[in-house]
Coordinates of C-alpha atoms and ligand atoms in Angstrom, one line a residue:
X1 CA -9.2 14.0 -8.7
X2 CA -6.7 11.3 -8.1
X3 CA -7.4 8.6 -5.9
X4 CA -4.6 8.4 -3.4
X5 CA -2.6 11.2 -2.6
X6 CA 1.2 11.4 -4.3
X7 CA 3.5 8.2 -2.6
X8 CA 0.7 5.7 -2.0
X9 CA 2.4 2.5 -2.7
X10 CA -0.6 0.2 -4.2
X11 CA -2.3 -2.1 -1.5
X12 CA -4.3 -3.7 -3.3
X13 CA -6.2 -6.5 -0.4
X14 CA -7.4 -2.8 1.1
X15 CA -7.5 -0.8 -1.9
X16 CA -10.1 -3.3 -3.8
X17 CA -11.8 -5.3 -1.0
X18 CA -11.7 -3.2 2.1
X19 CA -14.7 -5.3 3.2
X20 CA -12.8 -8.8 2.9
X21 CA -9.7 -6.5 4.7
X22 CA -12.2 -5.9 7.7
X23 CA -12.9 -9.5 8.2
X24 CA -9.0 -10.2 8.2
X25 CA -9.1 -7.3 10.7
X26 CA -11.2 -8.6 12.7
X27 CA -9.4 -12.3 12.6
X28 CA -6.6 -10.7 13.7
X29 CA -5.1 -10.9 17.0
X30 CA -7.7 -11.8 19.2
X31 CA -5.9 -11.3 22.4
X32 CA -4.2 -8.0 21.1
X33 CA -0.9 -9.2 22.1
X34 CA 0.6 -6.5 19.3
X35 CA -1.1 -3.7 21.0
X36 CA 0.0 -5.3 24.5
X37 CA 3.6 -5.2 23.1
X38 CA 3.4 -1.7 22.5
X39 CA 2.2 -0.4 25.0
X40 CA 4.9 -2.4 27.4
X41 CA 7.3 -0.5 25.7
X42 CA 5.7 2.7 25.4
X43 CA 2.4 3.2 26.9
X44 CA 0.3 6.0 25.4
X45 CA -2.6 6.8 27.7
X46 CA -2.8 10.7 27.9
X47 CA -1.0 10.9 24.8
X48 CA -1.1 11.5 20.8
X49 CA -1.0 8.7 18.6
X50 CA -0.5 9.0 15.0
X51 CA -1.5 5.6 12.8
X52 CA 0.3 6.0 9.7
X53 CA -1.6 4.4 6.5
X54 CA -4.6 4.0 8.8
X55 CA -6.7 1.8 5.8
X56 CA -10.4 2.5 7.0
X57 CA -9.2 3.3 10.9
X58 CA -9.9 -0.3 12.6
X59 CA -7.2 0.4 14.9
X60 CA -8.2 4.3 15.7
X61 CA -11.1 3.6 18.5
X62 CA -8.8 1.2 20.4
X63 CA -6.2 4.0 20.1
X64 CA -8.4 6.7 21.3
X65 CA -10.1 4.6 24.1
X66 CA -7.0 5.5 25.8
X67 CA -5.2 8.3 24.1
X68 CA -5.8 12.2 24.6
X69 CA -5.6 12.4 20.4
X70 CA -5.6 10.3 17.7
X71 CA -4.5 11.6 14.3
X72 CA -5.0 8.8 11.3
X73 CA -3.3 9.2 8.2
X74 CA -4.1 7.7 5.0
X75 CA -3.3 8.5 1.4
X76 CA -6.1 6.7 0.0
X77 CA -9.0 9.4 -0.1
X78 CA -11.9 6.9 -0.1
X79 CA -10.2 4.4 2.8
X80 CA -9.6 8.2 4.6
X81 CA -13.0 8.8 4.3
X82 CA -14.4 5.4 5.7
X83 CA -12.3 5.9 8.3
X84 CA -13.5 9.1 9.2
X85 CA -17.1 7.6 9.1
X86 CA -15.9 5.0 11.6
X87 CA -14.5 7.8 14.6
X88 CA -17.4 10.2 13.5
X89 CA -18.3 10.4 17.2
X90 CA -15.1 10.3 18.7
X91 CA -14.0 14.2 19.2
X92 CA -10.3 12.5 20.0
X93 CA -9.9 11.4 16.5
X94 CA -8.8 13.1 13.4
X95 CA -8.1 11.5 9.9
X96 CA -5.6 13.0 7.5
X97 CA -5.3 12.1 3.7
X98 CA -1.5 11.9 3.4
X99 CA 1.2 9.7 3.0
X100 CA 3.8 8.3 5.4
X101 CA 6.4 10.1 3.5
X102 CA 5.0 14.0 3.9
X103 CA 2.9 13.9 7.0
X104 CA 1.0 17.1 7.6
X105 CA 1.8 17.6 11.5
X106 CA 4.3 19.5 13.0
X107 CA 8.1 18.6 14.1
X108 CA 7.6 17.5 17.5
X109 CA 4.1 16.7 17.9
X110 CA 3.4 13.0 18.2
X111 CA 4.1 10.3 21.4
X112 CA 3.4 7.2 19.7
X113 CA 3.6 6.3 15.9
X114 CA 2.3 2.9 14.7
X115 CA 2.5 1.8 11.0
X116 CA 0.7 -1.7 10.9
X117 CA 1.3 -3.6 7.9
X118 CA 1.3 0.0 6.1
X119 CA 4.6 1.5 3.7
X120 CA 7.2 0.7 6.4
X121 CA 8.3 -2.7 4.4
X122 CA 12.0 -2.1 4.3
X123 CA 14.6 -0.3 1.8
X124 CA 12.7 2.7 0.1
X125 CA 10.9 3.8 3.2
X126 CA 13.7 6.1 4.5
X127 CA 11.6 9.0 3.6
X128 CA 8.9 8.0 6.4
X129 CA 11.7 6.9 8.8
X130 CA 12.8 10.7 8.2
X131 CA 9.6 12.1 8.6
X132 CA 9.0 10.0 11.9
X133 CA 12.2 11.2 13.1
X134 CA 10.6 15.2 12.5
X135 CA 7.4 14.6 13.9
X136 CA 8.3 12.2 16.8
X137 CA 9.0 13.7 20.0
X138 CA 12.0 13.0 22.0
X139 CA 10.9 10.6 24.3
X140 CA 8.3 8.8 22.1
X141 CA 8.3 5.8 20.2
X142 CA 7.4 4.5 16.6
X143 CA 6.2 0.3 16.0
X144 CA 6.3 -0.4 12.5
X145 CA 4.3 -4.3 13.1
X146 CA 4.2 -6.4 10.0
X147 CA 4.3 -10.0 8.6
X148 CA 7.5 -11.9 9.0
X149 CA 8.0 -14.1 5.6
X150 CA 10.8 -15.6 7.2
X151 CA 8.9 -17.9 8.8
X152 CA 6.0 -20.3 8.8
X153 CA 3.5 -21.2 6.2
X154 CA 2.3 -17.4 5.8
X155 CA 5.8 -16.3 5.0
X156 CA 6.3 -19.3 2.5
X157 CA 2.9 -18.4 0.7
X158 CA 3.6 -14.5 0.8
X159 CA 7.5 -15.0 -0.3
X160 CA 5.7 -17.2 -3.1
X161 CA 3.2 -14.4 -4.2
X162 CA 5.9 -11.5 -4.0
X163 CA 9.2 -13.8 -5.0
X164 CA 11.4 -10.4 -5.5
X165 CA 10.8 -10.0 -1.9
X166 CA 14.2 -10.8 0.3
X167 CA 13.9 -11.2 4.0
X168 CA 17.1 -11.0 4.7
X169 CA 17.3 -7.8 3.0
X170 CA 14.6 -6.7 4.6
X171 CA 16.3 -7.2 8.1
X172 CA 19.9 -6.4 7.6
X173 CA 17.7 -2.6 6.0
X174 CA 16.2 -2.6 9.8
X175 CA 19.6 -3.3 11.4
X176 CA 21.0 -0.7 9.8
X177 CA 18.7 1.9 10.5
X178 CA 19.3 0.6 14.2
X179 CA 15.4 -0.6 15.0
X180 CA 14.9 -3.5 17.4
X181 CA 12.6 -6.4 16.8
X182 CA 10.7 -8.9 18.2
X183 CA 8.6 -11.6 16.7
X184 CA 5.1 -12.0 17.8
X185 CA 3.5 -15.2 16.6
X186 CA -0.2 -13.9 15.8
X187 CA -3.4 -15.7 14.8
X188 CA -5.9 -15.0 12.9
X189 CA -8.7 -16.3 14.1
X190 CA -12.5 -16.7 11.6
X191 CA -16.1 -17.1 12.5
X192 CA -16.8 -18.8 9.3
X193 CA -14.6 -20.4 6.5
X194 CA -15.9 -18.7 3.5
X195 CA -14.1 -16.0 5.4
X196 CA -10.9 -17.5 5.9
X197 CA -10.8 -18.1 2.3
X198 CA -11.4 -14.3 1.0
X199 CA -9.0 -13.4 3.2
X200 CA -6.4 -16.1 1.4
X201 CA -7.6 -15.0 -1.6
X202 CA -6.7 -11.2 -1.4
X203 CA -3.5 -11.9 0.6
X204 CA -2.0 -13.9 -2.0
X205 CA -2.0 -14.9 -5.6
X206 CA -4.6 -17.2 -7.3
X207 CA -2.5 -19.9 -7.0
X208 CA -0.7 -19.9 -3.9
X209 CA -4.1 -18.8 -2.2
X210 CA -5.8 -22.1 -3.6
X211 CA -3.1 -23.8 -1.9
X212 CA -3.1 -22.3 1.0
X213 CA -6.9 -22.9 1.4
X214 CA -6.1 -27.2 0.7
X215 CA -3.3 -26.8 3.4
X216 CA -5.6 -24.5 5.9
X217 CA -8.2 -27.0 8.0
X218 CA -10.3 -25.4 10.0
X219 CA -11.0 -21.8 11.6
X220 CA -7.5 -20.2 12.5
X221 CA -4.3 -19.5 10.6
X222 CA -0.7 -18.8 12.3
X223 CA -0.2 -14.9 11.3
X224 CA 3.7 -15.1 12.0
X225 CA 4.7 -10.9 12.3
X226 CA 7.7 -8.9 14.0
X227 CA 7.1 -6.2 15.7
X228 CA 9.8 -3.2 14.8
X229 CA 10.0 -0.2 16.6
X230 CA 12.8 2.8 18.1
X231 CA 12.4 5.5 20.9
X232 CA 13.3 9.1 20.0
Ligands
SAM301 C1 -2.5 -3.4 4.3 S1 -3.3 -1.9 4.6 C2 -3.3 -1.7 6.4 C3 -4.3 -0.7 6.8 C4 -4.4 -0.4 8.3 N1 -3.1 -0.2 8.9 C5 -5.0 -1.6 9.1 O1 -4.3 -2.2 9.9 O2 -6.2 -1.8 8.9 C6 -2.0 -0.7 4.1 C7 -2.4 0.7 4.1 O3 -1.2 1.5 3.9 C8 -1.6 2.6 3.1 N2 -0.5 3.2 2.4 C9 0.0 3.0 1.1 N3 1.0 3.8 0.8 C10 1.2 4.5 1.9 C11 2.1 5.6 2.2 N4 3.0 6.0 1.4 N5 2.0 6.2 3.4 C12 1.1 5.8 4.3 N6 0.2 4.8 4.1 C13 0.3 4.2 2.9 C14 -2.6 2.0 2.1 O4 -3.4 2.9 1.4 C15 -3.4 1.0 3.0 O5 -4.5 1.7 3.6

């Protein structure tokens, strides 16, 4: 059986070393001001959130501590099923092996998508945004939150390690599709270096991630993201 269901796009920091990808988890966003940014614009206690490309479901307790349902979906089968080992005794929660672009819930059925650093990267993901638009319901909201390489060291590392990547293509794409943004100046911030340092080293390649290690002192790295999202 294949390992990821038909329109995974390959990820590999999660796909290879979801253990180094939990320590970046945790690193990230101590204060939760994503989550905080979200919920200003579209609260979602009492409601159902979906978490599209939900990794191994870090995000999926904090969802369901206030949500009435939580539905994860991944189309990684082994990420899918750590994840469902992580919420195994949260009745609320349910994890899906799927991708973004075929999502197996009905028109109509979800308050509050979130995609976090998952498929929604720009031109190409029209199928998703189409698939949101089904399963959204009028009156809900989707967040698409993910790096911005338009600014800071992070960007210029990650616009190093991908160089065919194009900003500015990336946001005139959003524009278009008539999204609104708003950058949120993250952190990550590390217990230990040796951490710090796996996480540079499956965020970026061999080269740039040496780099960034000599330019990194310290505990804490600037995470610079945007926060994306439309109401239905
Ligand atoms: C960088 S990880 C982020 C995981 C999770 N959102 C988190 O914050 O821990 C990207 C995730 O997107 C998933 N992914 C890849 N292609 C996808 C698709 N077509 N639809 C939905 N998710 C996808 C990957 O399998 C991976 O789990």
């Amino acid at each position: 059986m294949p390992r990821t269901v038909r329109g995974a796009i390959p990820s590999p920091n999660i796909w290879h070393t979801p253990h180094v990808y939990e320590l970046e988890n945790r690193a990230v966003d101590p204060g939760d001001t994503a989550g905080a940014a979200m919920r200003e614009l579209r609260p979602w206690r009492g409601a159902t959130v979906l978490d599209i490309g939900c990794g191994t479901g870090y995000h999926l307790p904090g969802y369901a501590a206030e949500a009435a349902r939580v539905i994860g979906v991944e189309p990684h089968r082994g990420l899918a099923a750590a994840a469902r080992r992580r919420c195994a005794a949260l009745p609320s929660v349910e994890v899906r092996e799927a991708a973004a672009q075929d999502l197996p819930l009905p028109d109509a059925s979800v308050d509050v998508a979130i995609a976090r650093w998952a498929y929604f990267f720009g031109p190409g993901c029209e199928p998703g945004l189409r698939e949101l638009s089904r399963v959204v319901r009028r009156g809900g909201a989707a967040f698409v939150l993910d790096l911005d390489a338009s600014r800071g060291a992070f960007g210029r590392w990650f616009q190093r390690t991908v160089p065919s990547y194009s900003a500015p293509e990336v946001e005139a794409f959003w524009d278009r599709q008539g999204w609104l943004r708003r950058p949120l100046d993250l952190r990550m911030v590390f217990e230990r270096r040796a951490d710090l340092e796996a996480v540079l080293r499956i965020e970026f390649a061999p080269e740039v991630a040496e780099q960034a290690i000599a330019e990194t002192s310290g505990l804490e790295l600037a995470y610079p993201n945007v926060l994306r999202w439309r109401f239905y």
